[in-house]
Amino acid sequence: MKVCVIGTGYVGLVVGTCLAEMGNDVICVDNNEEKLKQLKQGIVPIYEPGLEELIKVNVSENRLSFTSDAKDAIGKSLVCFIAVGTPQGEDGSADLKYVKEVAKTIGQSIKQYTVIIDKSTVPVGTADEVTKIIKSQTDVEFDVVSNPEFLKQGAAVDDFLKPDRVVIGSNSQRATEIMQELYAPFLRTGNPVIIMDVKSAEMTKYAANSFLAVKISYANEIANICEKVGADAEMVRIGMCADKRIGSQFLFPGLGYGGSCFPKDVKALTKTAMDNNCDYSLLKAADEINKMQRQIFIEKILNRFGNNLTGKTFAVWGLAFKPKTNDMREAPAITIINALLKRGAKIQAYDPKAFDQAEFYFGDKIIYSKSAYEALENADSLLLLTEWNEFRRPDFDRIKSLMRNPVIFDGRNQWNGDKLIKRGFDYIQIGKKYDLPSVECLCV
């Protein structure tokens, strides 16, 4: 099938590459010439496991190509994905200016019946707007469908190649059949294609992401209560997750959610509710709890070291908002590190993949260490902010020998606190309170 994907951001690259992997002829379009030059050379601007290898293979097999000529690519294609950014406006709404620009270009470019697919996360009613714009530019027949993405950063390639479901919002039988044919190779294991109307599909994306955000905020609120009353949040989580109605995913307490999806989608759905005079108390609370969770972690640090951190050095493990990505959008590390810098702290940070992104946010305000252990040298405390696999079983004897004070703030509840305390660490985590000696006693 001839496919055009407009936008080579995170979603567009994964979609285009995985469709090419299944034998389709895919043209990815972008207006950034330098980015296109790099992609043609196999240089991928984002880190996503498995993506770079798939791009190189499919480019070499001539199934995947990159161009800035949108009109030519659209004119050759049966289906055209819109995968451009929808940045958050000041009022929380999704800014559709790029989507509308692409819609106008599509209207000026299609030469035969084309299925236009909204792949970007867009508010309910966007497909109607896209349809109006295209109709204003052409008499060629087309249909606009909604096909929301459910890709987890760090596992996006697997999520697309082996989806647990594909949602297609379509009001056209012809478009529906083409979409079913396009996705058939990905659903050989029997996972469902869910067909619904366009507006319901647009809503499904926001509803799903916002529900997961609410689960994370709920887990954090319960953890904070556990800490106050003397309960262990991890034991409570295990007890809850044994209930099949609840499940085990997205109930880990920590520093809250980040990235490009959950924060933006919660705010966008809140704005939609507001515009339609609907109550949005739960969504608002999820967002507020998420912000508060980072402040609670900062307060733990300040309660331990005081408000003036001049002369204190903090080792930071993890900068990306989650493991297996270099994405730092809305990452907890940004809020936490800036709060410490403001109070005079010195930051020595390490992340396996996110240094390029970190330099955008911090410049030369922090030290970028070459390894996790280098970041620990003469540090007064270690802050674990991202749970990369390589941090799961470190050499704690080496950690202790490198640090000025063996103090750990674990924002991801990754380690066994009882064992660390027995080894002489001052260990602070989320949702469990330990009776700890002072740093002075530990250092004697």
Short mmCIF file of C-alpha atoms in Angstrom, two decimals:
data_model
loop_
_atom_site.label_atom_id
_atom_site.label_comp_id
_atom_site.label_asym_id
_atom_site.label_seq_id
_atom_site.Cartn_x
_atom_site.Cartn_y
_atom_site.Cartn_z
CA MET A 1 0.00 0.00 0.00
CA LYS A 2 1.21 3.53 -0.77
CA VAL A 3 1.47 5.44 2.49
CA CYS A 4 2.43 9.00 3.35
CA VAL A 5 3.28 10.07 6.91
CA ILE A 6 3.46 13.82 7.48
CA GLY A 7 5.65 14.60 10.47
CA THR A 8 8.80 12.75 11.53
CA GLY A 9 8.51 13.31 15.24
CA TYR A 10 8.24 10.52 17.76
CA VAL A 11 4.90 9.18 16.50
CA GLY A 12 5.47 9.77 12.79
CA LEU A 13 8.83 8.00 12.72
CA VAL A 14 7.55 4.93 14.55
CA VAL A 15 4.37 4.72 12.46
CA GLY A 16 6.15 5.17 9.12
CA THR A 17 8.97 2.77 9.93
CA CYS A 18 6.74 0.00 11.26
CA LEU A 19 4.35 0.26 8.30
CA ALA A 20 7.34 -0.04 5.97
CA GLU A 21 8.51 -3.07 7.93
CA MET A 22 5.27 -4.80 6.93
CA GLY A 23 5.95 -4.26 3.23
CA ASN A 24 4.20 -0.96 2.54
CA ASP A 25 5.80 1.80 0.46
CA VAL A 26 6.10 4.65 2.95
CA ILE A 27 7.15 8.25 2.39
CA CYS A 28 7.81 10.30 5.51
CA VAL A 29 7.49 14.06 5.09
CA ASP A 30 9.09 16.84 7.10
CA ASN A 31 10.03 20.47 6.44
CA ASN A 32 13.28 20.25 8.41
CA GLU A 33 15.94 19.62 5.76
CA GLU A 34 18.75 18.94 8.23
CA LYS A 35 16.63 16.35 10.02
CA LEU A 36 15.76 14.70 6.72
CA LYS A 37 19.43 14.59 5.74
CA GLN A 38 20.27 12.79 8.98
CA LEU A 39 17.40 10.33 8.63
CA LYS A 40 18.50 9.42 5.10
CA GLN A 41 21.92 8.64 6.59
CA GLY A 42 20.36 6.48 9.29
CA ILE A 43 20.89 9.04 12.06
CA VAL A 44 17.77 9.03 14.27
CA PRO A 45 17.03 12.15 16.37
CA ILE A 46 15.21 10.24 19.11
CA TYR A 47 16.17 7.22 21.17
CA GLU A 48 13.68 4.39 20.92
CA PRO A 49 14.85 0.76 21.24
CA GLY A 50 14.87 -1.00 17.87
CA LEU A 51 13.85 2.01 15.80
CA GLU A 52 17.23 2.94 14.32
CA GLU A 53 17.83 -0.61 13.08
CA LEU A 54 14.40 -0.79 11.43
CA ILE A 55 14.89 2.56 9.71
CA LYS A 56 18.24 1.49 8.24
CA VAL A 57 16.83 -1.83 6.98
CA ASN A 58 13.74 -0.35 5.37
CA VAL A 59 15.60 2.55 3.77
CA SER A 60 18.08 0.08 2.26
CA GLU A 61 15.17 -2.02 0.94
CA ASN A 62 13.57 1.11 -0.60
CA ARG A 63 10.36 0.67 1.37
CA LEU A 64 10.99 3.80 3.47
CA SER A 65 11.99 7.21 2.17
CA PHE A 66 12.13 10.78 3.46
CA THR A 67 11.25 14.00 1.67
CA SER A 68 10.28 17.63 2.15
CA ASP A 69 8.02 17.55 -0.92
CA ALA A 70 4.65 17.06 0.77
CA LYS A 71 2.56 17.59 -2.37
CA ASP A 72 4.41 14.90 -4.31
CA ALA A 73 4.22 12.40 -1.43
CA ILE A 74 0.52 13.04 -0.83
CA GLY A 75 -0.30 12.77 -4.51
CA LYS A 76 1.26 9.30 -4.72
CA SER A 77 -0.47 7.86 -1.64
CA LEU A 78 -3.70 6.00 -0.91
CA VAL A 79 -3.50 6.75 2.81
CA CYS A 80 -1.98 9.80 4.46
CA PHE A 81 -1.22 10.03 8.17
CA ILE A 82 -1.18 13.41 9.89
CA ALA A 83 1.43 13.03 12.65
CA VAL A 84 2.50 16.60 13.35
CA GLY A 85 2.80 18.17 16.78
CA THR A 86 -0.15 19.51 18.74
CA PRO A 87 1.62 21.69 21.32
CA GLN A 88 -0.20 22.76 24.44
CA GLY A 89 -1.66 26.26 24.37
CA GLU A 90 -1.54 28.63 27.33
CA ASP A 91 -5.08 27.62 28.31
CA GLY A 92 -4.25 23.90 28.22
CA SER A 93 -5.90 23.27 24.86
CA ALA A 94 -4.17 21.48 21.98
CA ASP A 95 -2.85 23.93 19.38
CA LEU A 96 -4.01 22.63 15.99
CA LYS A 97 -2.17 25.11 13.77
CA TYR A 98 0.15 22.47 12.31
CA VAL A 99 -2.70 20.02 11.75
CA LYS A 100 -4.67 22.71 9.90
CA GLU A 101 -1.65 23.66 7.77
CA VAL A 102 -1.20 20.02 6.76
CA ALA A 103 -4.91 19.66 6.00
CA LYS A 104 -4.72 22.59 3.60
CA THR A 105 -1.67 21.07 1.87
CA ILE A 106 -3.47 17.73 1.57
CA GLY A 107 -6.44 19.43 -0.05
CA GLN A 108 -4.14 21.04 -2.58
CA SER A 109 -2.28 17.81 -3.32
CA ILE A 110 -4.55 14.75 -3.49
CA LYS A 111 -5.11 13.39 -7.00
CA GLN A 112 -7.32 10.36 -6.28
CA TYR A 113 -9.45 9.00 -3.45
CA THR A 114 -7.37 9.21 -0.27
CA VAL A 115 -7.89 8.18 3.33
CA ILE A 116 -6.66 10.95 5.64
CA ILE A 117 -5.73 9.65 9.10
CA ASP A 118 -5.51 11.82 12.19
CA LYS A 119 -2.70 10.10 14.09
CA SER A 120 -1.76 13.10 16.21
CA THR A 121 -3.56 13.36 19.54
CA VAL A 122 -6.31 15.87 18.78
CA PRO A 123 -9.48 17.09 20.53
CA VAL A 124 -12.94 15.80 19.69
CA GLY A 125 -14.17 17.46 16.52
CA THR A 126 -10.77 17.83 14.85
CA ALA A 127 -11.63 15.41 12.04
CA ASP A 128 -14.60 17.61 11.17
CA GLU A 129 -12.31 20.65 10.98
CA VAL A 130 -9.79 18.78 8.84
CA THR A 131 -12.60 17.65 6.52
CA LYS A 132 -13.84 21.22 6.06
CA ILE A 133 -10.35 22.51 5.27
CA ILE A 134 -9.64 19.80 2.70
CA LYS A 135 -13.05 20.26 1.06
CA SER A 136 -12.32 23.95 0.67
CA GLN A 137 -9.27 23.07 -1.45
CA THR A 138 -10.40 20.17 -3.68
CA ASP A 139 -13.26 18.28 -5.29
CA VAL A 140 -11.37 14.97 -5.12
CA GLU A 141 -13.08 12.34 -2.98
CA PHE A 142 -11.55 11.53 0.41
CA ASP A 143 -12.40 10.39 3.94
CA VAL A 144 -10.95 11.50 7.27
CA VAL A 145 -10.61 8.89 10.00
CA SER A 146 -9.25 8.95 13.55
CA ASN A 147 -6.62 6.34 14.45
CA PRO A 148 -5.19 7.29 17.86
CA GLU A 149 -1.78 5.95 18.82
CA PHE A 150 -1.18 4.03 22.04
CA LEU A 151 2.62 3.90 21.99
CA LYS A 152 4.63 3.75 25.20
CA GLN A 153 7.97 5.50 24.92
CA GLY A 154 10.68 2.92 25.40
CA ALA A 155 8.48 0.20 23.91
CA ALA A 156 6.91 2.01 20.95
CA VAL A 157 8.20 -0.29 18.21
CA ASP A 158 6.85 -3.39 19.95
CA ASP A 159 3.60 -1.60 20.73
CA PHE A 160 3.07 -0.80 17.06
CA LEU A 161 4.20 -4.15 15.67
CA LYS A 162 2.22 -6.12 18.28
CA PRO A 163 -0.65 -3.84 19.36
CA ASP A 164 -3.10 -4.93 22.05
CA ARG A 165 -5.80 -3.15 20.04
CA VAL A 166 -6.20 -0.82 17.08
CA VAL A 167 -8.89 1.86 17.34
CA ILE A 168 -10.34 3.15 14.08
CA GLY A 169 -12.83 6.00 14.12
CA SER A 170 -14.53 6.06 10.75
CA ASN A 171 -17.84 7.15 9.30
CA SER A 172 -17.07 5.56 5.90
CA GLN A 173 -17.23 1.86 5.06
CA ARG A 174 -14.72 2.36 2.25
CA ALA A 175 -12.18 4.00 4.55
CA THR A 176 -12.81 1.38 7.24
CA GLU A 177 -12.01 -1.49 4.88
CA ILE A 178 -8.77 0.18 3.76
CA MET A 179 -7.72 0.72 7.37
CA GLN A 180 -8.50 -2.90 8.24
CA GLU A 181 -6.38 -4.06 5.32
CA LEU A 182 -3.52 -1.76 6.38
CA TYR A 183 -3.49 -3.12 9.94
CA ALA A 184 -4.25 -6.78 9.17
CA PRO A 185 -0.55 -7.90 9.31
CA PHE A 186 -0.22 -6.50 12.83
CA LEU A 187 -3.21 -8.36 14.25
CA ARG A 188 -2.57 -11.97 13.28
CA THR A 189 -2.63 -13.01 16.96
CA GLY A 190 -6.28 -12.02 17.21
CA ASN A 191 -6.06 -8.74 19.09
CA PRO A 192 -9.00 -6.59 18.10
CA VAL A 193 -9.58 -3.83 15.61
CA ILE A 194 -12.17 -1.68 17.33
CA ILE A 195 -14.33 0.23 14.88
CA MET A 196 -16.26 3.24 16.17
CA ASP A 197 -17.39 6.67 15.07
CA VAL A 198 -14.76 9.37 14.60
CA LYS A 199 -15.58 11.47 17.66
CA SER A 200 -15.54 8.45 19.97
CA ALA A 201 -12.10 7.48 18.66
CA GLU A 202 -10.81 11.01 19.26
CA MET A 203 -12.15 10.85 22.81
CA THR A 204 -10.75 7.37 23.48
CA LYS A 205 -7.15 8.57 23.34
CA TYR A 206 -7.68 11.32 25.91
CA ALA A 207 -9.82 9.10 28.12
CA ALA A 208 -7.22 6.30 28.17
CA ASN A 209 -4.22 8.51 28.93
CA SER A 210 -6.08 10.55 31.54
CA PHE A 211 -7.23 7.37 33.30
CA LEU A 212 -3.64 6.15 33.56
CA ALA A 213 -2.58 9.56 34.86
CA VAL A 214 -5.30 9.35 37.52
CA LYS A 215 -4.02 5.89 38.56
CA ILE A 216 -0.49 7.26 39.00
CA SER A 217 -1.69 10.23 41.04
CA TYR A 218 -3.86 7.93 43.16
CA ALA A 219 -0.88 5.69 43.88
CA ASN A 220 1.16 8.72 44.93
CA GLU A 221 -1.57 10.08 47.18
CA ILE A 222 -1.94 6.70 48.91
CA ALA A 223 1.86 6.50 49.31
CA ASN A 224 1.94 9.90 51.00
CA ILE A 225 -0.78 8.82 53.43
CA CYS A 226 1.08 5.57 54.11
CA GLU A 227 4.19 7.50 55.03
CA LYS A 228 2.27 9.65 57.53
CA VAL A 229 0.49 6.78 59.26
CA GLY A 230 3.44 4.38 59.28
CA ALA A 231 2.27 1.97 56.59
CA ASP A 232 4.46 0.62 53.78
CA ALA A 233 3.23 1.83 50.38
CA GLU A 234 4.86 -1.10 48.59
CA MET A 235 3.01 -3.64 50.71
CA VAL A 236 -0.23 -1.72 50.17
CA ARG A 237 0.40 -1.68 46.41
CA ILE A 238 0.95 -5.44 46.33
CA GLY A 239 -2.23 -6.00 48.32
CA MET A 240 -4.21 -3.80 45.94
CA CYS A 241 -2.80 -5.26 42.75
CA ALA A 242 -3.80 -8.78 43.71
CA ASP A 243 -7.37 -7.67 43.02
CA LYS A 244 -7.98 -8.46 39.33
CA ARG A 245 -10.36 -5.53 39.08
CA ILE A 246 -7.49 -3.16 39.86
CA GLY A 247 -4.47 -4.71 38.12
CA SER A 248 -0.79 -4.00 38.64
CA GLN A 249 0.11 -1.38 36.04
CA PHE A 250 0.56 2.34 36.72
CA LEU A 251 0.21 1.97 40.49
CA PHE A 252 3.85 2.49 41.42
CA PRO A 253 4.32 5.55 43.63
CA GLY A 254 7.18 7.86 42.77
CA LEU A 255 7.79 11.32 41.33
CA GLY A 256 4.68 11.45 39.17
CA TYR A 257 4.12 11.22 35.44
CA GLY A 258 5.94 13.25 32.80
CA GLY A 259 6.67 13.12 29.09
CA SER A 260 4.79 14.58 26.17
CA CYS A 261 1.48 12.71 26.58
CA PHE A 262 0.00 12.44 30.07
CA PRO A 263 0.51 16.06 31.22
CA LYS A 264 -0.66 17.50 27.91
CA ASP A 265 -3.59 15.12 27.46
CA VAL A 266 -4.93 15.66 30.99
CA LYS A 267 -4.87 19.41 30.48
CA ALA A 268 -6.45 19.14 27.02
CA LEU A 269 -9.29 16.94 28.31
CA THR A 270 -9.77 19.34 31.22
CA LYS A 271 -10.11 22.19 28.71
CA THR A 272 -12.62 20.18 26.67
CA ALA A 273 -14.68 19.53 29.80
CA MET A 274 -14.51 23.19 30.75
CA ASP A 275 -15.60 24.33 27.29
CA ASN A 276 -18.60 22.02 27.48
CA ASN A 277 -19.62 22.99 31.03
CA CYS A 278 -18.70 19.56 32.45
CA ASP A 279 -17.22 18.92 35.87
CA TYR A 280 -13.53 18.04 35.78
CA SER A 281 -12.66 17.75 39.47
CA LEU A 282 -10.95 14.37 39.15
CA LEU A 283 -8.78 15.45 36.22
CA LYS A 284 -7.82 18.67 37.98
CA ALA A 285 -6.91 16.75 41.14
CA ALA A 286 -4.72 14.30 39.17
CA ASP A 287 -2.77 17.19 37.66
CA GLU A 288 -2.36 18.98 41.01
CA ILE A 289 -1.24 15.81 42.81
CA ASN A 290 1.29 15.14 40.07
CA LYS A 291 2.84 18.59 40.50
CA MET A 292 2.75 18.30 44.27
CA GLN A 293 4.59 14.97 44.22
CA ARG A 294 7.75 16.64 42.99
CA GLN A 295 7.50 19.32 45.65
CA ILE A 296 7.12 16.64 48.32
CA PHE A 297 10.36 15.03 47.13
CA ILE A 298 12.12 18.41 47.18
CA GLU A 299 10.85 18.98 50.73
CA LYS A 300 12.33 15.66 51.80
CA ILE A 301 15.73 16.86 50.59
CA LEU A 302 15.38 20.27 52.25
CA ASN A 303 14.22 18.73 55.51
CA ARG A 304 17.40 16.67 55.51
CA PHE A 305 19.91 19.33 54.42
CA GLY A 306 18.24 22.68 55.11
CA ASN A 307 17.07 25.37 52.74
CA ASN A 308 20.55 26.71 51.98
CA LEU A 309 22.34 24.08 49.89
CA THR A 310 25.48 26.06 49.18
CA GLY A 311 28.45 23.72 49.39
CA LYS A 312 26.29 20.61 48.99
CA THR A 313 26.79 18.26 46.05
CA PHE A 314 24.01 16.05 44.75
CA ALA A 315 24.56 13.09 42.45
CA VAL A 316 21.57 12.58 40.15
CA TRP A 317 20.92 9.25 38.49
CA GLY A 318 18.44 9.64 35.65
CA LEU A 319 17.24 12.72 33.78
CA ALA A 320 14.74 11.36 31.21
CA PHE A 321 11.11 11.25 32.34
CA LYS A 322 11.20 7.43 32.13
CA PRO A 323 13.70 4.69 31.18
CA LYS A 324 14.43 3.67 27.57
CA THR A 325 13.94 7.16 26.17
CA ASN A 326 15.92 10.38 25.91
CA ASP A 327 12.74 12.46 26.27
CA MET A 328 12.88 15.06 29.05
CA ARG A 329 9.61 16.86 28.37
CA GLU A 330 7.86 17.41 31.72
CA ALA A 331 10.51 15.23 33.41
CA PRO A 332 10.53 15.37 37.24
CA ALA A 333 14.30 15.90 37.04
CA ILE A 334 13.77 19.39 35.61
CA THR A 335 11.70 20.61 38.55
CA ILE A 336 13.86 18.93 41.19
CA ILE A 337 17.25 19.97 39.82
CA ASN A 338 16.16 23.57 39.26
CA ALA A 339 14.88 23.77 42.84
CA LEU A 340 18.24 22.56 44.17
CA LEU A 341 20.26 24.84 41.88
CA LYS A 342 18.19 27.80 43.08
CA ARG A 343 19.29 27.03 46.62
CA GLY A 344 22.98 26.87 45.75
CA ALA A 345 23.49 23.14 45.21
CA LYS A 346 26.03 21.57 42.89
CA ILE A 347 24.60 18.86 40.61
CA GLN A 348 26.57 15.95 39.14
CA ALA A 349 24.21 14.07 36.82
CA TYR A 350 24.26 10.90 34.78
CA ASP A 351 21.73 9.50 32.33
CA PRO A 352 22.43 6.80 29.71
CA LYS A 353 20.64 8.62 26.87
CA ALA A 354 19.31 12.07 27.80
CA PHE A 355 22.39 14.33 27.90
CA ASP A 356 21.59 16.09 24.61
CA GLN A 357 18.14 16.94 25.92
CA ALA A 358 19.52 17.89 29.34
CA GLU A 359 21.84 20.48 27.84
CA PHE A 360 18.78 22.21 26.38
CA TYR A 361 17.21 22.50 29.84
CA PHE A 362 20.29 23.09 32.02
CA GLY A 363 23.13 24.27 29.77
CA ASP A 364 26.30 24.46 31.84
CA LYS A 365 24.49 24.77 35.17
CA ILE A 366 25.13 21.12 36.01
CA ILE A 367 28.02 18.69 35.58
CA TYR A 368 27.43 15.87 33.08
CA SER A 369 29.20 12.80 34.43
CA LYS A 370 30.54 10.08 32.16
CA SER A 371 29.24 7.28 34.35
CA ALA A 372 26.87 6.71 37.24
CA TYR A 373 29.77 6.17 39.62
CA GLU A 374 31.62 9.29 38.48
CA ALA A 375 28.55 11.32 39.45
CA LEU A 376 28.89 10.04 43.03
CA GLU A 377 32.37 11.41 43.72
CA ASN A 378 32.30 13.51 46.92
CA ALA A 379 28.51 13.77 46.76
CA ASP A 380 26.49 14.53 49.87
CA SER A 381 23.53 12.61 48.52
CA LEU A 382 22.36 10.42 45.64
CA LEU A 383 19.01 11.20 44.02
CA LEU A 384 17.52 8.38 41.95
CA LEU A 385 15.10 10.10 39.54
CA THR A 386 14.78 7.63 36.63
CA GLU A 387 14.68 3.85 37.07
CA TRP A 388 17.02 2.77 34.27
CA ASN A 389 17.79 -0.97 34.39
CA GLU A 390 21.49 -0.34 34.93
CA PHE A 391 20.65 1.34 38.25
CA ARG A 392 18.76 -1.65 39.64
CA ARG A 393 21.68 -3.57 41.14
CA PRO A 394 24.60 -1.20 41.67
CA ASP A 395 27.66 -1.83 43.82
CA PHE A 396 26.55 -0.24 47.09
CA ASP A 397 29.97 -0.67 48.71
CA ARG A 398 31.45 1.35 45.85
CA ILE A 399 28.65 3.91 46.12
CA LYS A 400 29.37 4.38 49.82
CA SER A 401 33.12 4.70 49.29
CA LEU A 402 32.70 7.42 46.66
CA MET A 403 30.23 9.61 48.52
CA ARG A 404 30.98 12.17 51.18
CA ASN A 405 27.81 11.12 53.01
CA PRO A 406 25.89 7.86 52.30
CA VAL A 407 22.49 9.48 51.86
CA ILE A 408 20.06 8.23 49.19
CA PHE A 409 16.75 9.76 48.11
CA ASP A 410 15.02 7.12 46.02
CA GLY A 411 12.29 8.73 43.93
CA ARG A 412 11.37 5.40 42.33
CA ASN A 413 11.36 3.01 45.31
CA GLN A 414 13.82 0.83 43.48
CA TRP A 415 15.93 -0.58 46.29
CA ASN A 416 15.40 -2.49 49.51
CA GLY A 417 15.45 0.10 52.25
CA ASP A 418 15.88 -2.32 55.15
CA LYS A 419 19.03 -3.78 53.59
CA LEU A 420 20.49 -0.37 52.75
CA ILE A 421 19.96 0.95 56.26
CA LYS A 422 21.72 -2.11 57.69
CA ARG A 423 24.64 -1.26 55.39
CA GLY A 424 24.86 2.21 56.89
CA PHE A 425 22.90 4.26 54.37
CA ASP A 426 20.49 7.04 55.20
CA TYR A 427 17.68 5.94 52.85
CA ILE A 428 14.60 8.01 52.02
CA GLN A 429 11.94 6.76 49.62
CA ILE A 430 8.31 7.37 48.68
CA GLY A 431 5.60 6.00 50.96
CA LYS A 432 7.66 4.52 53.79
CA LYS A 433 9.26 6.20 56.75
CA TYR A 434 12.38 4.81 58.41
CA ASP A 435 13.79 5.73 61.79
CA LEU A 436 17.23 6.91 60.75
CA PRO A 437 20.35 8.05 62.56
CA SER A 438 21.76 11.39 61.53
CA VAL A 439 24.41 11.73 58.83
CA GLU A 440 26.91 12.74 61.50
CA CYS A 441 26.43 9.40 63.26
CA LEU A 442 26.77 7.49 60.01
CA CYS A 443 30.04 9.19 59.18
CA VAL A 444 31.77 8.55 62.45
#
